[in-house]
Short mmCIF file of C-alpha atoms in Angstrom, two decimals:
data_model
loop_
_atom_site.label_atom_id
_atom_site.label_comp_id
_atom_site.label_asym_id
_atom_site.label_seq_id
_atom_site.Cartn_x
_atom_site.Cartn_y
_atom_site.Cartn_z
CA MET A 1054 -71.79 -76.70 -66.17
CA ALA A 1055 -74.05 -73.60 -66.09
CA GLU A 1056 -72.33 -70.20 -66.11
CA THR A 1057 -72.73 -68.07 -62.99
CA ASP A 1058 -74.94 -65.03 -63.50
CA TYR A 1059 -72.90 -62.49 -61.56
CA SER A 1060 -74.93 -59.45 -62.57
CA SER A 1061 -78.09 -60.72 -60.89
CA ALA A 1062 -76.38 -62.04 -57.75
CA GLU A 1063 -76.65 -60.10 -54.50
CA ASP A 1064 -73.58 -58.49 -52.95
CA ALA A 1065 -73.45 -61.06 -50.14
CA ALA A 1066 -73.40 -63.94 -52.63
CA LEU A 1067 -70.69 -62.26 -54.72
CA VAL A 1068 -68.62 -61.67 -51.60
CA GLN A 1069 -68.87 -65.37 -50.70
CA MET A 1070 -67.76 -66.35 -54.20
CA ALA A 1071 -64.90 -63.85 -54.11
CA GLN A 1072 -63.83 -65.17 -50.70
CA LYS A 1073 -63.31 -68.53 -52.40
CA GLY A 1074 -61.04 -66.88 -54.95
CA ASP A 1075 -63.54 -66.00 -57.70
CA THR A 1076 -62.12 -62.83 -59.28
CA ALA A 1077 -65.06 -62.53 -61.69
CA ALA A 1078 -67.38 -62.12 -58.69
CA PHE A 1079 -65.05 -59.50 -57.29
CA GLU A 1080 -65.00 -57.69 -60.63
CA GLU A 1081 -68.78 -57.46 -60.47
CA LEU A 1082 -68.54 -55.93 -56.98
CA VAL A 1083 -66.02 -53.40 -58.29
CA ALA A 1084 -68.32 -52.53 -61.18
CA ARG A 1085 -71.25 -51.98 -58.83
CA HIS A 1086 -69.52 -49.79 -56.27
CA ARG A 1087 -66.66 -48.15 -58.13
CA ASP A 1088 -68.42 -44.78 -58.45
CA LYS A 1089 -69.11 -44.55 -54.73
CA ILE A 1090 -65.56 -45.53 -53.77
CA TYR A 1091 -64.11 -43.11 -56.29
CA ALA A 1092 -66.44 -40.33 -55.15
CA ARG A 1093 -65.33 -40.77 -51.55
CA ALA A 1094 -61.66 -40.67 -52.54
CA TYR A 1095 -62.24 -37.61 -54.71
CA SER A 1096 -64.15 -35.74 -51.98
CA MET A 1097 -61.20 -36.19 -49.68
CA MET A 1098 -58.27 -35.81 -52.07
CA ARG A 1099 -59.60 -33.13 -54.43
CA ASN A 1100 -57.56 -34.63 -57.22
CA GLU A 1101 -58.83 -36.93 -59.95
CA GLU A 1102 -55.62 -38.87 -60.45
CA SER A 1103 -55.05 -39.46 -56.72
CA ALA A 1104 -58.68 -40.44 -56.31
CA ILE A 1105 -58.44 -43.05 -59.09
CA ASP A 1106 -55.15 -44.46 -57.74
CA LEU A 1107 -56.34 -44.61 -54.14
CA SER A 1108 -59.69 -46.11 -55.04
CA GLN A 1109 -57.92 -48.85 -57.03
CA GLU A 1110 -55.55 -49.43 -54.12
CA ALA A 1111 -58.59 -49.74 -51.87
CA TRP A 1112 -60.06 -52.44 -54.11
CA VAL A 1113 -56.81 -54.40 -54.02
CA LYS A 1114 -56.72 -54.09 -50.22
CA GLY A 1115 -60.35 -55.14 -50.14
CA TRP A 1116 -59.51 -58.29 -52.07
CA GLN A 1117 -56.64 -59.11 -49.74
CA ARG A 1118 -58.76 -58.59 -46.62
CA LEU A 1119 -61.91 -60.13 -47.98
CA VAL A 1120 -61.66 -63.06 -45.61
CA GLN A 1121 -62.04 -60.61 -42.71
CA PHE A 1122 -65.35 -59.29 -44.03
CA GLN A 1123 -68.03 -60.84 -41.86
CA GLY A 1124 -71.02 -58.99 -43.30
CA GLU A 1125 -71.72 -56.92 -40.17
CA SER A 1126 -72.03 -53.85 -42.42
CA GLY A 1127 -72.80 -53.69 -46.11
CA PHE A 1128 -69.97 -54.49 -48.50
CA ALA A 1129 -69.96 -50.94 -49.93
CA THR A 1130 -69.75 -49.46 -46.43
CA TRP A 1131 -66.85 -51.76 -45.60
CA MET A 1132 -65.05 -50.78 -48.80
CA THR A 1133 -65.70 -47.09 -48.13
CA ARG A 1134 -63.99 -47.39 -44.73
CA ILE A 1135 -60.95 -48.85 -46.47
CA VAL A 1136 -60.72 -46.02 -48.99
CA ILE A 1137 -61.26 -43.39 -46.27
CA ASN A 1138 -58.36 -44.79 -44.23
CA LEU A 1139 -56.12 -44.88 -47.30
CA CYS A 1140 -56.98 -41.26 -48.11
CA LEU A 1141 -56.38 -40.15 -44.52
CA ASP A 1142 -52.97 -41.85 -44.53
CA GLU A 1143 -52.08 -40.16 -47.80
CA LEU A 1144 -53.28 -36.74 -46.63
CA ARG A 1145 -51.31 -37.03 -43.38
CA LYS A 1146 -48.24 -38.00 -45.38
CA GLN A 1147 -48.70 -34.97 -47.63
CA LYS A 1148 -49.17 -32.70 -44.63
CA ARG A 1149 -45.94 -33.88 -43.02
CA HIS A 1150 -44.12 -32.77 -46.15
CA ARG A 1151 -45.26 -29.19 -45.99
CA THR A 1152 -44.91 -26.58 -43.26
CA GLU A 1153 -48.09 -25.63 -41.51
CA SER A 1154 -48.92 -22.04 -42.33
CA ILE A 1155 -50.27 -19.49 -39.86
CA GLU A 1156 -53.51 -19.54 -41.81
CA GLU A 1157 -53.88 -23.26 -41.22
CA LEU A 1158 -53.24 -22.89 -37.50
CA ASP A 1159 -55.89 -20.15 -37.45
CA GLU A 1160 -58.25 -22.52 -39.24
CA GLU A 1161 -57.69 -25.20 -36.64
CA SER A 1162 -58.76 -22.88 -33.86
CA GLY A 1163 -61.82 -21.71 -35.71
CA GLY A 1164 -60.65 -18.69 -37.69
CA VAL A 1165 -62.59 -15.51 -38.30
CA GLU A 1166 -65.53 -17.37 -39.83
CA ARG A 1167 -66.76 -18.32 -36.38
CA GLN A 1168 -67.57 -14.68 -35.67
CA MET A 1169 -69.14 -13.90 -39.05
CA PRO A 1170 -72.83 -13.06 -39.24
CA ALA A 1171 -74.93 -15.89 -40.59
CA VAL A 1172 -75.53 -16.07 -44.35
CA THR A 1173 -79.27 -15.55 -44.36
CA VAL A 1174 -79.98 -16.17 -48.03
CA ASN A 1175 -79.50 -19.66 -49.35
CA PRO A 1176 -76.62 -19.14 -51.80
CA THR A 1177 -77.35 -22.29 -53.69
CA GLU A 1178 -80.94 -21.43 -54.52
CA ARG A 1179 -81.89 -21.27 -58.16
CA LEU A 1180 -78.60 -22.81 -59.24
CA GLU A 1181 -78.53 -25.60 -61.74
CA ARG A 1182 -77.33 -28.94 -60.43
CA GLY A 1183 -74.14 -28.90 -62.50
CA GLU A 1184 -73.30 -25.36 -61.51
CA LEU A 1185 -73.95 -26.07 -57.85
CA ARG A 1186 -71.67 -29.07 -58.03
CA GLN A 1187 -68.88 -27.00 -59.53
CA ARG A 1188 -69.22 -24.34 -56.85
CA ILE A 1189 -69.24 -26.77 -53.98
CA ASP A 1190 -66.33 -28.60 -55.54
CA ARG A 1191 -64.31 -25.37 -55.64
CA ALA A 1192 -65.35 -24.42 -52.11
CA LEU A 1193 -64.45 -27.84 -50.69
CA GLY A 1194 -61.06 -27.50 -52.33
CA GLN A 1195 -60.37 -24.42 -50.25
CA LEU A 1196 -60.80 -26.20 -46.94
CA SER A 1197 -57.93 -27.85 -45.11
CA TYR A 1198 -58.02 -31.63 -45.29
CA GLU A 1199 -59.02 -31.93 -41.60
CA HIS A 1200 -62.08 -29.72 -42.07
CA ARG A 1201 -63.01 -31.25 -45.38
CA THR A 1202 -62.68 -34.79 -44.02
CA ALA A 1203 -64.86 -34.01 -40.99
CA LEU A 1204 -67.47 -32.62 -43.37
CA VAL A 1205 -67.26 -35.51 -45.82
CA LEU A 1206 -67.51 -38.16 -43.10
CA HIS A 1207 -70.49 -36.44 -41.51
CA GLU A 1208 -72.44 -35.36 -44.58
CA PHE A 1209 -71.66 -38.08 -47.08
CA GLU A 1210 -70.81 -41.02 -44.85
CA GLU A 1211 -73.43 -40.06 -42.27
CA MET A 1212 -71.06 -40.83 -39.41
CA GLU A 1213 -71.80 -39.66 -35.90
CA TYR A 1214 -69.35 -37.36 -34.09
CA LYS A 1215 -67.99 -40.29 -32.07
CA GLU A 1216 -67.26 -42.35 -35.17
CA ILE A 1217 -65.59 -39.43 -36.95
CA ALA A 1218 -63.38 -38.86 -33.88
CA LYS A 1219 -62.32 -42.50 -33.95
CA THR A 1220 -61.63 -42.46 -37.69
CA MET A 1221 -59.67 -39.20 -37.59
CA GLY A 1222 -57.91 -39.94 -34.30
CA CYS A 1223 -59.08 -36.82 -32.45
CA SER A 1224 -61.54 -35.81 -29.72
CA ILE A 1225 -65.28 -35.33 -30.22
CA GLY A 1226 -64.81 -31.65 -29.32
CA THR A 1227 -62.29 -31.26 -32.15
CA VAL A 1228 -64.69 -32.95 -34.56
CA MET A 1229 -67.47 -30.54 -33.58
CA SER A 1230 -65.14 -27.58 -33.98
CA ARG A 1231 -63.84 -28.72 -37.36
CA LEU A 1232 -67.31 -29.47 -38.63
CA PHE A 1233 -68.64 -26.09 -37.53
CA TYR A 1234 -65.75 -24.22 -39.06
CA ALA A 1235 -66.01 -26.20 -42.29
CA ARG A 1236 -69.72 -25.48 -42.65
CA ARG A 1237 -69.35 -21.79 -41.96
CA LYS A 1238 -66.43 -21.42 -44.33
CA LEU A 1239 -68.32 -23.30 -47.01
CA ALA A 1240 -71.37 -21.08 -46.56
CA ALA A 1241 -69.16 -17.99 -46.81
CA LEU A 1242 -67.41 -19.30 -49.92
CA LEU A 1243 -70.68 -20.16 -51.63
CA ALA A 1244 -72.09 -16.72 -50.75
CA ASP A 1245 -68.98 -15.05 -52.17
CA LEU A 1246 -69.28 -17.05 -55.34
CA LYS A 1247 -72.83 -15.90 -55.76
CA THR A 1248 -71.82 -12.24 -55.28
CA GLU A 1249 -69.04 -12.69 -57.84
CA LYS A 1250 -71.58 -13.84 -60.38
CA MET B 849 -73.22 -16.13 -29.22
CA ASN B 850 -70.28 -17.96 -27.67
CA GLU B 851 -68.51 -21.01 -29.05
CA GLU B 852 -70.29 -23.45 -26.77
CA GLN B 853 -73.70 -22.17 -27.92
CA GLN B 854 -72.66 -22.36 -31.56
CA LEU B 855 -71.53 -25.96 -31.22
CA LYS B 856 -74.68 -26.85 -29.29
CA LEU B 857 -76.77 -25.43 -32.11
CA GLN B 858 -74.86 -27.54 -34.59
CA ALA B 859 -75.26 -30.66 -32.43
CA PHE B 860 -79.00 -29.91 -32.37
CA LEU B 861 -79.09 -29.84 -36.17
CA ASP B 862 -77.12 -33.07 -36.36
CA GLY B 863 -79.38 -34.87 -33.91
CA GLU B 864 -76.53 -35.39 -31.45
CA LEU B 865 -78.25 -33.91 -28.40
CA PRO B 866 -80.24 -35.86 -25.82
CA GLU B 867 -83.98 -35.24 -26.03
CA SER B 868 -84.20 -32.90 -23.04
CA GLU B 869 -81.36 -30.73 -24.30
CA ALA B 870 -82.76 -30.75 -27.84
CA ARG B 871 -86.06 -29.39 -26.49
CA GLU B 872 -84.19 -26.62 -24.69
CA VAL B 873 -82.31 -25.63 -27.84
CA ALA B 874 -85.50 -25.70 -29.91
CA GLY B 875 -87.03 -23.21 -27.44
CA TRP B 876 -83.93 -21.02 -27.60
CA VAL B 877 -83.93 -21.01 -31.43
CA ALA B 878 -87.61 -19.97 -31.43
CA ARG B 879 -86.81 -16.96 -29.23
CA ASP B 880 -83.41 -15.90 -30.61
CA ALA B 881 -83.14 -14.45 -34.15
CA GLU B 882 -79.36 -14.91 -34.27
CA ALA B 883 -79.69 -18.59 -33.40
CA THR B 884 -82.45 -18.96 -36.01
CA ALA B 885 -80.26 -17.37 -38.68
CA LEU B 886 -77.24 -19.51 -37.85
CA LEU B 887 -79.30 -22.68 -37.78
CA GLY B 888 -80.74 -21.74 -41.20
CA GLU B 889 -77.27 -21.26 -42.64
CA LEU B 890 -76.01 -24.57 -41.29
CA ARG B 891 -79.08 -26.32 -42.67
CA ASN B 892 -78.65 -24.75 -46.13
CA THR B 893 -75.03 -25.85 -46.28
CA ARG B 894 -75.98 -29.35 -45.31
CA GLN B 895 -78.63 -29.46 -48.01
CA ALA B 896 -76.22 -28.17 -50.65
CA LEU B 897 -73.76 -30.96 -49.80
CA ALA B 898 -76.47 -33.59 -49.89
CA ASP B 899 -77.11 -32.66 -53.53
CA PHE B 900 -73.43 -32.63 -54.38
CA GLU B 901 -72.24 -36.14 -53.63
CA PRO B 902 -74.26 -38.45 -55.91
CA GLY B 903 -73.07 -36.67 -59.06
CA LEU B 904 -69.49 -37.94 -58.96
CA LYS B 905 -68.71 -40.67 -61.47
CA LEU B 906 -65.49 -42.50 -62.11
CA PRO B 907 -63.95 -40.94 -65.23
CA GLU B 908 -62.59 -44.25 -66.56
CA PRO B 909 -64.24 -47.13 -68.43
CA ARG B 910 -65.01 -50.24 -66.40
CA GLU B 911 -62.55 -52.55 -68.19
CA PHE B 912 -59.65 -50.13 -67.98
CA TYR B 913 -60.25 -49.42 -64.30
CA TRP B 914 -60.57 -53.13 -63.48
CA SER B 915 -57.51 -54.16 -65.48
CA LYS B 916 -55.14 -52.36 -63.11
CA ILE B 917 -56.84 -53.86 -60.07
CA GLU B 918 -56.74 -57.32 -61.64
CA ARG B 919 -53.05 -57.04 -62.49
CA GLU B 920 -52.25 -56.07 -58.91
CA ILE B 921 -54.39 -58.88 -57.52
CA GLN B 922 -52.63 -61.40 -59.76
CA ARG B 923 -49.23 -60.03 -58.76
CA LEU B 924 -50.05 -60.53 -55.11
CA GLU B 925 -50.65 -63.84 -53.44
CA PRO B 926 -54.24 -65.13 -53.49
CA PRO B 927 -56.26 -64.15 -50.43
CA PRO B 928 -56.63 -66.71 -47.67
CA ARG B 929 -59.73 -68.78 -48.41
CA VAL B 930 -62.62 -69.10 -46.05
CA GLU B 931 -62.27 -72.60 -44.56
CA GLU B 932 -65.13 -75.06 -44.37
CA THR B 933 -66.09 -76.47 -40.96
CA ILE B 934 -63.34 -78.84 -39.90
CA SER B 935 -64.23 -82.10 -38.12
CA LEU B 936 -62.12 -83.44 -35.24
CA PHE B 937 -61.08 -86.39 -37.38
CA THR B 938 -59.93 -84.12 -40.22
CA LEU B 939 -58.07 -81.93 -37.75
CA LEU B 940 -56.28 -84.95 -36.20
CA ARG B 941 -55.49 -86.31 -39.63
CA ARG B 942 -54.08 -82.96 -40.66
CA LEU B 943 -51.91 -82.79 -37.56
CA LEU B 944 -50.80 -86.43 -37.53
CA ALA B 945 -50.02 -86.77 -41.24
CA PRO B 946 -47.07 -84.34 -41.20
CA ALA B 947 -45.84 -85.77 -37.87
CA GLY B 948 -45.94 -89.28 -39.34
CA ALA B 949 -44.10 -88.16 -42.43
CA VAL B 950 -41.39 -86.55 -40.30
CA ALA B 951 -41.01 -89.75 -38.26
CA VAL B 952 -40.68 -91.90 -41.39
CA LEU B 953 -38.08 -89.53 -42.82
CA ALA B 954 -36.12 -89.58 -39.56
CA ILE B 955 -36.05 -93.40 -39.45
CA ALA B 956 -35.04 -93.59 -43.12
CA GLY B 957 -32.29 -91.06 -42.45
CA LEU B 958 -30.96 -93.04 -39.51
CA LEU B 959 -30.94 -96.25 -41.51
CA ALA B 960 -29.13 -94.57 -44.37
CA ILE B 961 -26.50 -93.17 -42.00
CA ASN B 962 -25.97 -96.58 -40.41
CA GLN B 963 -25.65 -98.21 -43.81
CA PHE B 964 -22.86 -95.92 -44.98
CA GLN B 965 -21.09 -95.64 -41.63
CA PRO B 966 -17.93 -97.74 -41.54
CA GLY B 967 -18.88 -100.39 -39.03
CA PRO B 968 -16.73 -102.66 -36.95
CA SER B 969 -14.80 -105.29 -38.87
CA MET B 970 -16.66 -108.02 -37.00
CA GLU B 971 -20.33 -108.88 -37.32
CA MET B 972 -22.65 -111.60 -36.22
CA GLU B 973 -25.73 -112.81 -38.04
CA VAL B 974 -28.69 -114.86 -36.91
CA ALA B 975 -30.82 -116.32 -39.63
CA LEU B 976 -34.41 -115.70 -38.64
CA SER B 977 -35.66 -118.66 -40.58
CA ASP B 978 -33.33 -120.85 -38.62
CA SER B 979 -32.52 -119.38 -35.25
CA GLY B 980 -30.49 -122.44 -34.47
CA SER B 981 -27.64 -121.18 -36.72
CA PHE B 982 -25.23 -118.32 -35.86
CA THR B 983 -22.69 -116.86 -38.27
CA TYR B 984 -19.60 -115.04 -36.98
CA ARG B 985 -17.55 -113.08 -39.49
CA ASP B 986 -14.21 -111.34 -38.85
CA GLN B 987 -13.21 -109.18 -41.87
CA SER B 988 -9.75 -108.35 -40.59
CA GLU B 989 -8.89 -111.99 -40.11
CA GLY B 990 -10.82 -113.12 -43.19
CA MET B 991 -12.57 -115.70 -41.07
CA THR B 992 -16.19 -116.92 -40.97
CA VAL B 993 -17.48 -119.34 -38.32
CA VAL B 994 -20.98 -120.87 -38.46
CA TRP B 995 -22.56 -122.57 -35.43
CA LEU B 996 -25.23 -125.03 -36.14
CA SER B 997 -27.27 -126.36 -33.27
CA TYR B 998 -29.63 -129.17 -34.16
CA PRO B 999 -32.26 -129.61 -33.21
CA ALA B 1000 -32.73 -125.88 -32.95
CA GLU B 1001 -33.65 -124.68 -29.43
CA ASN B 1002 -37.06 -123.41 -30.48
CA GLN B 1003 -37.86 -126.06 -33.05
CA PHE B 1004 -40.29 -127.81 -30.68
CA THR B 1005 -42.41 -126.44 -27.97
CA ASP B 1006 -42.19 -128.04 -24.58
CA ALA B 1007 -45.41 -129.88 -25.21
CA ALA B 1008 -44.12 -131.26 -28.48
CA VAL B 1009 -40.96 -132.66 -26.96
CA PRO B 1010 -41.50 -136.32 -26.36
CA ASP B 1011 -41.03 -137.50 -22.82
CA THR B 1012 -39.04 -140.47 -23.99
CA LEU B 1013 -36.86 -141.01 -26.92
CA PRO B 1014 -38.21 -143.42 -29.45
CA GLN B 1015 -36.95 -146.90 -29.05
#
């Protein structure tokens, strides 16, 4: 019997094989999309170890729920939704374990950044790609998980306000507020970083 | 600029406004320097993030990363398989087969119970091969009586019975 050439098979074909219990086909899917799933987990968790663990958990969940995948969206998109939900659950759990600070409550309502004058110069101009990544990484780490998640879902996942609201379990108004605050805070942080340099 | 205006500007950037409202905001941005500056900042931030995401790579080799997933998958039950199209006949067969098996088991059980149950000390037998004979057995009395009726009642059909006895 001829061996299956997994590497040249399309995602849909691999999914069908995996749905019949073929773990080698599933391994190929993991290999193809692992970076994206990890990146999403890392953007939300801000921690390498958590991101690896949660992304692996997402793959296991994906395997278990594979029969539910009908191909309405792409496989990678479907997997990304799974990892996002796992990260949100984990972040909510973490938040319940710590007291909300006054600063966080201020953030939720918009904080002082809302009133700040606009940063007119593009703070990321003339930065090398690696350096820019490091700066954004640091800046994202300073946002609360609600603001960061709104930003990640909108910018990286390209979700509309309505979809973000559904995913995060809040109103569209809250999504708009969180997104606006997150962007302004990020702009301020990037500008500060540039001044520091 | 109030909060509502700020959020409207952001919705304009994100393409979340209906066309008529988007045209209004575009006109406002063209006239208002503050709105122009804020829109520019929001756009720059968006661009910076667009460049950020693709750079992230999983910091573990493929085999190592997969091994943990594989172990967990093997530990768990296999996922439910996608079923092929089921015909009505297959469906009936699948439903009737277990029901039939249950019925057979029930009958076998009943027979087994009857076999081991201490029965009455008396019993009567009719030999199927010769329904003209009856055996009566009384265990307590140690007695067996056999009736023989010849010719047997059903040995001949009515048509076979001769009208007259042979001379």
